[in-house]
Tab-separated table of C-alpha atoms in Angstrom:
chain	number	residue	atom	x	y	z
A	181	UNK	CA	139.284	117.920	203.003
A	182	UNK	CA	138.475	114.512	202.768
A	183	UNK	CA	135.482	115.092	200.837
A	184	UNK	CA	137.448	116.860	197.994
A	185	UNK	CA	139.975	114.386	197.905
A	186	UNK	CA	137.380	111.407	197.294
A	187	UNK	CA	135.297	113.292	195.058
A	188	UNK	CA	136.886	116.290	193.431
A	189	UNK	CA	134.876	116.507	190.057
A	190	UNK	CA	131.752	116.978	192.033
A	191	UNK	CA	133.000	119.128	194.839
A	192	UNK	CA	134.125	121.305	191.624
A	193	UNK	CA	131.120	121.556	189.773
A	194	UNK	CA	129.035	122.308	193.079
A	195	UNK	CA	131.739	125.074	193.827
A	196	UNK	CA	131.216	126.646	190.272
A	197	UNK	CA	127.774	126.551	190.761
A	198	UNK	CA	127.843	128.052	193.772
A	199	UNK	CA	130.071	130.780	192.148
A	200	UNK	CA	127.162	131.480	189.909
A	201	UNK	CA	124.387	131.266	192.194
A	202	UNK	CA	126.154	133.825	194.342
A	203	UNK	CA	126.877	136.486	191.078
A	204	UNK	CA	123.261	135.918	190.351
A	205	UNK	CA	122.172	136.880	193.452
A	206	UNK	CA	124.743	139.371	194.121
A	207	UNK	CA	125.805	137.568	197.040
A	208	UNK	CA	129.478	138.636	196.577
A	209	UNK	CA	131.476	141.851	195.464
A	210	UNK	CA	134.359	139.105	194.016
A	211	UNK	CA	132.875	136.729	191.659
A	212	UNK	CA	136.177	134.611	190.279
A	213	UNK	CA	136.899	133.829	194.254
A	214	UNK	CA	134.248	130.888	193.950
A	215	UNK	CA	135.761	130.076	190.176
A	216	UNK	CA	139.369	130.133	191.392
A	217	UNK	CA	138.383	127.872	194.652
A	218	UNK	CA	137.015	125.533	192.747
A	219	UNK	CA	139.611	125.461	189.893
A	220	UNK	CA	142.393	124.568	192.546
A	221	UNK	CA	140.825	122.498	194.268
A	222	UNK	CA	140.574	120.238	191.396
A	223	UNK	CA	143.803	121.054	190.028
A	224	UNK	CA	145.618	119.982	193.761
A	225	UNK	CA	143.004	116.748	193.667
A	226	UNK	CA	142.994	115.604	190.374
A	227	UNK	CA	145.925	113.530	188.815
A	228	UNK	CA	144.613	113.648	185.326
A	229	UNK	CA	146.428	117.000	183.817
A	230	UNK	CA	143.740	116.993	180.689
A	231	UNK	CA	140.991	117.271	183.069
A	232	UNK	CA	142.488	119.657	185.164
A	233	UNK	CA	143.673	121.885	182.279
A	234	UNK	CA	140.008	121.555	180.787
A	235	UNK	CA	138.523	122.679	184.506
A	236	UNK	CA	140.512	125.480	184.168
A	237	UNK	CA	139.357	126.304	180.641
A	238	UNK	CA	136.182	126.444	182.357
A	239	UNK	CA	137.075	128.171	185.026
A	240	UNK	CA	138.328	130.980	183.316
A	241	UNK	CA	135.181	131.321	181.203
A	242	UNK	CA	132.582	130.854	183.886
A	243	UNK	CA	134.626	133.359	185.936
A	244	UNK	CA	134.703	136.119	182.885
A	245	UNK	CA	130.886	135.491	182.581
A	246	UNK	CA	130.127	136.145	186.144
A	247	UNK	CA	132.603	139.021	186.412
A	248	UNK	CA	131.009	140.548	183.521
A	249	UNK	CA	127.279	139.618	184.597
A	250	UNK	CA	128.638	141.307	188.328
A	251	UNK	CA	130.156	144.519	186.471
A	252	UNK	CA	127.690	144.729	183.203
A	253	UNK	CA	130.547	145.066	180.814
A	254	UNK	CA	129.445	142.062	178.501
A	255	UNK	CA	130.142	144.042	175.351
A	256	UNK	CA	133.066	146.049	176.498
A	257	UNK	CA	135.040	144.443	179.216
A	258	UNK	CA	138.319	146.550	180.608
A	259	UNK	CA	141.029	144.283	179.115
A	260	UNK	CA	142.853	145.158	182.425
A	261	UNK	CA	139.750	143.057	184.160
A	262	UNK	CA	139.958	140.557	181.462
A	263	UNK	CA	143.878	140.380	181.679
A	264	UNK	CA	143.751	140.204	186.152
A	265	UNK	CA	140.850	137.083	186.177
A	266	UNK	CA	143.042	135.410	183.601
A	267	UNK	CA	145.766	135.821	185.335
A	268	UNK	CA	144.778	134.759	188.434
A	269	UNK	CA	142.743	131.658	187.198
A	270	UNK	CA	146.011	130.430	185.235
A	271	UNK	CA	148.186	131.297	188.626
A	272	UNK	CA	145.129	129.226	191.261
A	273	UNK	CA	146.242	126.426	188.019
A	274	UNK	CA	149.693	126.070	188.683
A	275	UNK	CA	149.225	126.297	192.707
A	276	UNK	CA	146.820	123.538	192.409
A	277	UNK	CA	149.012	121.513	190.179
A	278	UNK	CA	152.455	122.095	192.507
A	279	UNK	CA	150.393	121.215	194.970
A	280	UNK	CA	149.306	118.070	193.770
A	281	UNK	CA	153.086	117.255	192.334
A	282	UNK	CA	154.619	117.929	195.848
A	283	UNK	CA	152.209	115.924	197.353
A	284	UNK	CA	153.070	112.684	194.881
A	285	UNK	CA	156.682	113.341	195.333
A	286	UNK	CA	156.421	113.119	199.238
A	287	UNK	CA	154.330	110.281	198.537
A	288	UNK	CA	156.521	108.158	196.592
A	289	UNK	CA	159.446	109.210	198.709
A	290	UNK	CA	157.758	107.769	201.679
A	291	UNK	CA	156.978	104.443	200.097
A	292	UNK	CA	160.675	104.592	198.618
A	293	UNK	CA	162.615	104.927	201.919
A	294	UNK	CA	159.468	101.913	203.265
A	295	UNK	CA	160.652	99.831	200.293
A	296	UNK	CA	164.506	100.632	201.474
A	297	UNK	CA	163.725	99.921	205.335
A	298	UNK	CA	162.182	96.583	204.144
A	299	UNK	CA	165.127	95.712	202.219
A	300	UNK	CA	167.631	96.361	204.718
A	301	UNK	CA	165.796	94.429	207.497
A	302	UNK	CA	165.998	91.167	205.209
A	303	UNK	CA	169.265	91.784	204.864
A	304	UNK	CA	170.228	92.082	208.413
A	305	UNK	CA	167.955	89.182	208.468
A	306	UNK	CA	169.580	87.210	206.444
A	307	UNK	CA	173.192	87.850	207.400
A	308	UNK	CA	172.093	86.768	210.715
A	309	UNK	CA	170.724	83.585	209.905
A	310	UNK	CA	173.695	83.366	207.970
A	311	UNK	CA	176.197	83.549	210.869
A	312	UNK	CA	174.173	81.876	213.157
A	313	UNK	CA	173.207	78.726	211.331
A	314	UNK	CA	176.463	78.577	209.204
A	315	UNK	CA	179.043	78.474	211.985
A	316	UNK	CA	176.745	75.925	213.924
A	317	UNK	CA	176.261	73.434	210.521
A	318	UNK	CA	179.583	73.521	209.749
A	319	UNK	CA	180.528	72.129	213.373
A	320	UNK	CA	178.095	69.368	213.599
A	321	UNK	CA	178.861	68.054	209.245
A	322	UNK	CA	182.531	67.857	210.466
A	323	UNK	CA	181.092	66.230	213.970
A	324	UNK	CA	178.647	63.953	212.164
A	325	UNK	CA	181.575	62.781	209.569
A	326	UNK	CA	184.198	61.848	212.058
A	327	UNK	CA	181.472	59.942	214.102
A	328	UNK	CA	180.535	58.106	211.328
A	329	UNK	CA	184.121	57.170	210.595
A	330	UNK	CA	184.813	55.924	213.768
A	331	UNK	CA	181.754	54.799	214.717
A	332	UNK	CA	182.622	50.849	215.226
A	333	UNK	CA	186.570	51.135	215.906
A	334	UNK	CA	186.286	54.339	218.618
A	335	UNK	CA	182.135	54.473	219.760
A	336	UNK	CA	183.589	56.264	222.837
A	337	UNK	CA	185.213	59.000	220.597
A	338	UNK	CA	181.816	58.718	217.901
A	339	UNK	CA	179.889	59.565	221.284
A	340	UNK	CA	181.555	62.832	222.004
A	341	UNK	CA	181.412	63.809	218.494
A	342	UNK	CA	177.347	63.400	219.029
A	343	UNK	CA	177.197	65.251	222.270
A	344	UNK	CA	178.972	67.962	220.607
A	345	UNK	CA	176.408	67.967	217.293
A	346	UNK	CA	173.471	67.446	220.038
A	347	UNK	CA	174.605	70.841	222.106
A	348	UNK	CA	175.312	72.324	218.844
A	349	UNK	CA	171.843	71.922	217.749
A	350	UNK	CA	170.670	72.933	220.686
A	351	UNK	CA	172.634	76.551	221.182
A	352	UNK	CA	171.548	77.130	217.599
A	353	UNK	CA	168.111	76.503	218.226
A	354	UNK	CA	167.687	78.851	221.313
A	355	UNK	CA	170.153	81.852	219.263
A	356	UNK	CA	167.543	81.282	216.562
A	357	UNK	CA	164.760	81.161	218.778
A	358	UNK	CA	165.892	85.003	220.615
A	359	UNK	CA	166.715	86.309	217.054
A	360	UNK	CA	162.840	85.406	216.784
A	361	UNK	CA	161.734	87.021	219.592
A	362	UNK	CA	163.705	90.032	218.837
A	363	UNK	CA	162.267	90.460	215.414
A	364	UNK	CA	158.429	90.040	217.046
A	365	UNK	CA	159.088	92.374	219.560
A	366	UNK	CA	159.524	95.771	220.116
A	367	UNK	CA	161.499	95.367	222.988
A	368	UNK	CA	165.578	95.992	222.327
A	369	UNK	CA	166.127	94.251	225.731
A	370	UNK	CA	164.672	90.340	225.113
A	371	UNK	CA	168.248	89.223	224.334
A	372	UNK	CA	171.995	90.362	224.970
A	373	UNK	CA	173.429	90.733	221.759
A	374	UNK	CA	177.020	88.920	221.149
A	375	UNK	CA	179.960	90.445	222.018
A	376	UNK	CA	183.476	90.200	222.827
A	377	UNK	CA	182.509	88.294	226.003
A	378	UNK	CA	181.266	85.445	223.364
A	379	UNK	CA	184.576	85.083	222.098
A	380	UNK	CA	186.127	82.500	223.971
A	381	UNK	CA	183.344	80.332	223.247
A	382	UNK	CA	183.983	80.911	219.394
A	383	UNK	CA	187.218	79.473	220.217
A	384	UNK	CA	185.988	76.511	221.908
A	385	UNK	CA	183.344	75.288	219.515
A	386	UNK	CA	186.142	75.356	216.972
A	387	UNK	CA	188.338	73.552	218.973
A	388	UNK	CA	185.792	70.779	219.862
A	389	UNK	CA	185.665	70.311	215.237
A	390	UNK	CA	189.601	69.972	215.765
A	391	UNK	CA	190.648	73.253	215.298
A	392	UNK	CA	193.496	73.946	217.353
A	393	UNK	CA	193.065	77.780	218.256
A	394	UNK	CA	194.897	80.389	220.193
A	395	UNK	CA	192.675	83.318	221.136
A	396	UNK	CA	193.494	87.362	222.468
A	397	UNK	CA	191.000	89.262	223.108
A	398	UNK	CA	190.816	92.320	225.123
A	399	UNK	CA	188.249	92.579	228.228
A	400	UNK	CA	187.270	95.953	227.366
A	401	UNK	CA	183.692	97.660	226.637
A	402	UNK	CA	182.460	98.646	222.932
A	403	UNK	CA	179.256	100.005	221.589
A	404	UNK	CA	176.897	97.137	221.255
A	405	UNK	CA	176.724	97.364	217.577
A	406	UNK	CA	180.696	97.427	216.974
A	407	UNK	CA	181.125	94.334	219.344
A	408	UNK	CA	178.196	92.029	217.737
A	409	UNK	CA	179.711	92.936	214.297
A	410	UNK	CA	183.538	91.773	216.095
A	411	UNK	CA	182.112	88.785	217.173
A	412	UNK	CA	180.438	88.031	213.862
A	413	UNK	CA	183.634	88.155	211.834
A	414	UNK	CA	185.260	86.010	214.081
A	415	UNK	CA	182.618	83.444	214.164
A	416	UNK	CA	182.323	83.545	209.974
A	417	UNK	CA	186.316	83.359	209.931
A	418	UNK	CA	186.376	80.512	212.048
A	419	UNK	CA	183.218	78.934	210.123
A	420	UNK	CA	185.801	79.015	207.229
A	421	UNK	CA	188.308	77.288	208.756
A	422	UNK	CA	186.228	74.462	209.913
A	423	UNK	CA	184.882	74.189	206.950
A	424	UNK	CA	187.794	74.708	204.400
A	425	UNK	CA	191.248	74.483	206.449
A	426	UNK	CA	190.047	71.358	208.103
A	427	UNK	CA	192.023	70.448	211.339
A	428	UNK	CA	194.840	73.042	211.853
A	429	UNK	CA	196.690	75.942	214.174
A	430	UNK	CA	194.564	78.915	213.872
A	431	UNK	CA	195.168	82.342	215.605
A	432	UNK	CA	192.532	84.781	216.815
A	433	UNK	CA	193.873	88.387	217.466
A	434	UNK	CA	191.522	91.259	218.651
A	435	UNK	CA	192.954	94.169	220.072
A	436	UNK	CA	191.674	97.886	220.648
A	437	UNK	CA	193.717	100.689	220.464
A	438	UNK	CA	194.318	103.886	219.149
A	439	UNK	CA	189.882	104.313	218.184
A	440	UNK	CA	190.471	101.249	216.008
A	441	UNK	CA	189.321	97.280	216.830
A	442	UNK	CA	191.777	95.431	214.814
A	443	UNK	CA	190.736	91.619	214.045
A	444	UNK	CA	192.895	89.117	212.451
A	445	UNK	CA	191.988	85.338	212.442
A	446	UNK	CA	195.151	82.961	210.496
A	447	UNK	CA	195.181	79.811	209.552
A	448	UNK	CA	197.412	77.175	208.498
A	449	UNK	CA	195.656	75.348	206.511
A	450	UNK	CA	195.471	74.485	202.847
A	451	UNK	CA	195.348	78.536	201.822
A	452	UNK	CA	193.335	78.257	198.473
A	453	UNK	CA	190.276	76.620	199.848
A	454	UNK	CA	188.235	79.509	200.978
A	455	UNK	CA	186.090	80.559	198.340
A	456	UNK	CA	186.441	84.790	198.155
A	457	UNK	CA	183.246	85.276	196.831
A	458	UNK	CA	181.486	83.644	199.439
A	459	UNK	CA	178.066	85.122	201.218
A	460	UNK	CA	180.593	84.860	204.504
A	461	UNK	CA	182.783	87.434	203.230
A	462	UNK	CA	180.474	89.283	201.366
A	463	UNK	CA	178.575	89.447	204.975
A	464	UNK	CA	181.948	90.211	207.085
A	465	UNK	CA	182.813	92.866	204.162
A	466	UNK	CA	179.615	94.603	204.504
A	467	UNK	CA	180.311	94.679	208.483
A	468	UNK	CA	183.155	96.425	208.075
A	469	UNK	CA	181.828	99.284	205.410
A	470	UNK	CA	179.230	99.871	207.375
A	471	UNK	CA	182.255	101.109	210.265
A	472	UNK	CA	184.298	102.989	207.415
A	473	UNK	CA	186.906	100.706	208.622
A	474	UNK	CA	188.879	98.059	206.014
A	475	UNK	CA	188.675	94.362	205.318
A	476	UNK	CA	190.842	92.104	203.496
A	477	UNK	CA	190.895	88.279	203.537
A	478	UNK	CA	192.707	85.883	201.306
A	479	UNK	CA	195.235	82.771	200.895
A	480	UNK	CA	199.173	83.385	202.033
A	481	UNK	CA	201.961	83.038	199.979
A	482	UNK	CA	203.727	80.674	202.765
A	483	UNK	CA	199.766	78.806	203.281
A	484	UNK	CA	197.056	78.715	204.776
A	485	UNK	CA	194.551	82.135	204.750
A	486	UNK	CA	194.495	85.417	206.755
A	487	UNK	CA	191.438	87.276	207.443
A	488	UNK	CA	192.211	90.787	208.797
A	489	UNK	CA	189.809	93.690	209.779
A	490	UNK	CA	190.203	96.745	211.203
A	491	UNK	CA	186.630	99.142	212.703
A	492	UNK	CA	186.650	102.380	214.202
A	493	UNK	CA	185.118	102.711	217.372
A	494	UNK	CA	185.616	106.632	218.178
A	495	UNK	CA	181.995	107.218	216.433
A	496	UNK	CA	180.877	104.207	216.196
A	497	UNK	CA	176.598	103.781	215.814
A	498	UNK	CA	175.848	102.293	219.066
């Protein structure tokens, strides 16, 4: 098998021969076997459709030859003889090249749906870079400017604010450090993945950049995937806030009822500032689709910016 697929122009020719060699010395009652094994196995080997077309040219004659130098017909040949090795050398053809098309179909299928794994791994990648070093940068540029405002009137106040970037730095470099060891592992166990239980912490870290938030959150249990995704949005709507809203009331909502995780996350703040074509929303968006659930997020009319999603959890992917 091997051998036919490296070589196939020789492995023909020596079948041919063979063919011949065994009409010659009427070593088989069925000469155009040989010819019509060696035909297909070029035409299934072979990606070149001229050569394999021409192999079968000479397949066809080299089989008449030997049928006729096996019968002793070469003047007069039955056409119904003529018609049958014909047929079947042009039929061994067309096996050999379906063959050969299946087999560079399932080929390029297979390095398709690689290409497509590939692609979505970066992007899971990549949106969890995104929420985990976005939220965390946010926090300690709005830490590091108010320290360096208050630096010489408040250094008690400037202190806090660098204890905060310091443990900051710190989470974010162990979260990045598991996401690591996840990725170079096959193990699905190295690291709890975030959940609803995270979500008071969310809430704190805001608070600590000023953020004055009020948080409900049910103490219930969710499919792993459905709750990391939860606590993703919630982390990338509060990123906003810190980041856009500045200092202001800000209410987290999650509830769980009816097979539906409803998140909303309002704020009070300046309501245009949030960009809506942001990889943050793009990223919570694509959360959400990926649930069949729905996702809106924009400024209100009264101020300040609403981010609402809602996830179904009945069949959720685990």
């Amino acid at each position: 098998m091997a051998v036919r697929r490296l070589w196939p122009v020789p492995v023909y020719a020596l079948t041919l021969l063979g063919a011949v060699l065994t009409t010659i010395f009427n070593a088989t009652r069925e000469p155009w076997i040989p010819a019509a094994a060696a035909l297909y196995i070029l035409a299934a080997t072979n990606r070149r459709p001229v050569v394999s077309l021409a192999a079968g040219l000479g397949s066809g004659v080299v089989a008449v030859t030997i049928t006729a130098i096996n019968t002793g017909t070469f003047s007069g040949m039955p056409l119904d003889i003529l018609a049958f090795v014909t047929l079947v050398m042009v039929a061994t053809w067309a096996v050999g090249r379906w063959v050969d098309a299946r087999r560079t179909y399932a080929q390029r299928s297979a390095q398709q749906l690689a290409h497509s794994m590939v692609s979505d791994e970066r992007l899971r990648i990549a949106r969890e870079l995104h929420d985990i070093v976005a939220h965390s940068m946010s926090l300690i540029a709005v830490k590091a400017g108010i320290a360096n405002h208050i630096a010489d009137q408040r250094p008690s106040e400037a202190r806090d604010a660098l204890r905060v970037i310091e443990q900051t730095s710190r989470d974010t470099l162990n979260d990045m450090r598991r996401m690591l060891g996840v990725l170079r592992s096959d193990s699905p166990d190295l690291a709890p993945a975030p959940g609803l239980s995270g979500l008071p912490e969310l809430a704190e870290r805001a608070r600590t950049a000023g953020v004055d938030v009020t948080m409900t959150a049910p103490s219930i249990s969710l499919p792993t995937g459905l709750e990391m995704s939860v606590y993703r949005i919630v982390q990338e709507a509060l990123t906003n806030v810190v980041k856009h809203a500045g200092p202001v009331p800000c209410s987290v909502d999650v509830s769980a009822s009816d097979g539906l995780v409803r998140v909303s996350v309002v704020d009070s703040g300046r309501g245009s500032g949030t960009p809506g074509s942001g990889h943050g929303l793009i990223g919570m968006r694509e959360r959400v689709i990926m649930y069949g659930g729905q996702f809106t997020a924009g400024p209100l009319p009264s101020g300040g910016f609403a981010v609402s999603a809602s996830l179904p959890y009945a069949s959720a992917p685990p």
